[in-house]
């Protein structure tokens, strides 16, 4: 038999589980959030604290799941 994938072993879609939306981020991290920094169009640097929705795989519906947004250090709450 094939080995289970990461999602198979971590994600059960159980609302009380560690990753109920199967996006690859633990719910605790989605709730706690992380800091992102980016350069605005006028050249100024902006830093903000962001969170994602632990019940949605893609919090802002832009096609990038929250784990990809975390890896890219982008805001999962803005398109």
mmCIF file of C-alpha atoms in Angstrom:
data_model
loop_
_atom_site.group_PDB
_atom_site.id
_atom_site.type_symbol
_atom_site.label_atom_id
_atom_site.label_comp_id
_atom_site.label_asym_id
_atom_site.label_seq_id
_atom_site.Cartn_x
_atom_site.Cartn_y
_atom_site.Cartn_z
ATOM 1 C CA UNK A 1 0.000 0.000 0.000
ATOM 2 C CA UNK A 2 1.031 3.550 -0.657
ATOM 3 C CA UNK A 3 2.304 5.659 2.215
ATOM 4 C CA UNK A 4 -0.102 8.309 3.441
ATOM 5 C CA UNK A 5 0.562 11.857 2.350
ATOM 6 C CA UNK A 6 1.253 14.619 4.861
ATOM 7 C CA UNK A 7 -2.362 15.717 4.572
ATOM 8 C CA UNK A 8 -3.576 12.161 5.174
ATOM 9 C CA UNK A 9 -1.699 11.965 8.447
ATOM 10 C CA UNK A 10 -2.255 15.526 9.710
ATOM 11 C CA UNK A 11 -5.553 16.585 8.180
ATOM 12 C CA UNK A 12 -8.712 14.772 9.007
ATOM 13 C CA UNK A 13 -11.134 17.634 8.249
ATOM 14 C CA UNK A 14 -12.069 17.299 11.902
ATOM 15 C CA UNK A 15 -12.921 20.794 13.206
ATOM 16 C CA UNK A 16 -11.082 19.890 16.418
ATOM 17 C CA UNK A 17 -8.031 18.556 14.533
ATOM 18 C CA UNK A 18 -4.728 20.322 13.947
ATOM 19 C CA UNK A 19 -5.479 21.296 10.325
ATOM 20 C CA UNK A 20 -9.216 20.993 9.569
ATOM 21 C CA UNK A 21 -8.991 22.962 6.314
ATOM 22 C CA UNK A 22 -6.117 20.809 4.966
ATOM 23 C CA UNK A 23 -4.037 23.774 3.853
ATOM 24 C CA UNK A 24 -0.857 22.520 5.481
ATOM 25 C CA UNK A 25 -0.781 25.062 8.316
ATOM 26 C CA UNK A 26 -1.707 24.138 11.874
ATOM 27 C CA UNK A 27 -4.771 26.038 13.098
ATOM 28 C CA UNK A 28 -2.739 27.491 15.972
ATOM 29 C CA UNK A 29 -0.367 29.181 13.491
ATOM 30 C CA UNK A 30 -3.271 30.450 11.382
ATOM 31 C CA UNK A 31 -4.853 32.022 14.483
ATOM 32 C CA UNK A 32 -1.561 33.412 15.866
ATOM 33 C CA UNK A 33 -0.487 34.726 12.474
ATOM 34 C CA UNK A 34 2.879 35.902 11.199
ATOM 35 C CA UNK A 35 4.595 39.095 10.106
ATOM 36 C CA UNK A 36 5.028 40.071 6.460
ATOM 37 C CA UNK A 37 7.086 42.904 4.997
ATOM 38 C CA UNK A 38 6.849 44.314 1.502
ATOM 39 C CA UNK A 39 7.846 47.350 -0.504
ATOM 40 C CA UNK A 40 4.945 49.575 -1.553
ATOM 41 C CA UNK A 41 4.725 51.196 -4.978
ATOM 42 C CA UNK A 42 6.181 54.432 -3.604
ATOM 43 C CA UNK A 43 9.255 52.567 -2.336
ATOM 44 C CA UNK A 44 8.374 52.592 1.360
ATOM 45 C CA UNK A 45 8.637 49.394 3.356
ATOM 46 C CA UNK A 46 5.496 48.204 5.124
ATOM 47 C CA UNK A 47 5.358 45.483 7.757
ATOM 48 C CA UNK A 48 2.126 44.041 9.091
ATOM 49 C CA UNK A 49 0.931 41.154 11.194
ATOM 50 C CA UNK A 50 -1.426 38.839 9.315
ATOM 51 C CA UNK A 51 -3.608 35.843 10.149
ATOM 52 C CA UNK A 52 -5.459 33.297 8.066
ATOM 53 C CA UNK A 53 -8.796 31.591 8.580
ATOM 54 C CA UNK A 54 -8.258 28.090 10.004
ATOM 55 C CA UNK A 55 -11.560 26.978 8.448
ATOM 56 C CA UNK A 56 -10.607 27.973 4.871
ATOM 57 C CA UNK A 57 -7.815 26.515 2.747
ATOM 58 C CA UNK A 58 -7.504 29.815 0.826
ATOM 59 C CA UNK A 59 -8.577 32.607 3.170
ATOM 60 C CA UNK A 60 -8.714 35.370 0.559
ATOM 61 C CA UNK A 61 -9.835 33.241 -2.406
ATOM 62 C CA UNK A 62 -6.931 34.299 -4.623
ATOM 63 C CA UNK A 63 -5.973 30.771 -5.678
ATOM 64 C CA UNK A 64 -2.983 30.469 -3.339
ATOM 65 C CA UNK A 65 -3.694 28.319 -0.307
ATOM 66 C CA UNK A 66 -2.683 29.711 3.059
ATOM 67 C CA UNK A 67 0.410 27.496 3.325
ATOM 68 C CA UNK A 68 1.739 28.969 0.055
ATOM 69 C CA UNK A 69 0.984 32.475 1.339
ATOM 70 C CA UNK A 70 2.897 31.661 4.536
ATOM 71 C CA UNK A 71 5.860 30.271 2.560
ATOM 72 C CA UNK A 72 5.900 33.350 0.294
ATOM 73 C CA UNK A 73 5.373 35.653 3.315
ATOM 74 C CA UNK A 74 2.319 37.274 1.712
ATOM 75 C CA UNK A 75 -0.984 38.308 3.295
ATOM 76 C CA UNK A 76 -3.560 35.502 3.137
ATOM 77 C CA UNK A 77 -6.296 38.028 3.916
ATOM 78 C CA UNK A 78 -5.757 40.263 0.893
ATOM 79 C CA UNK A 79 -5.858 39.585 -2.809
#
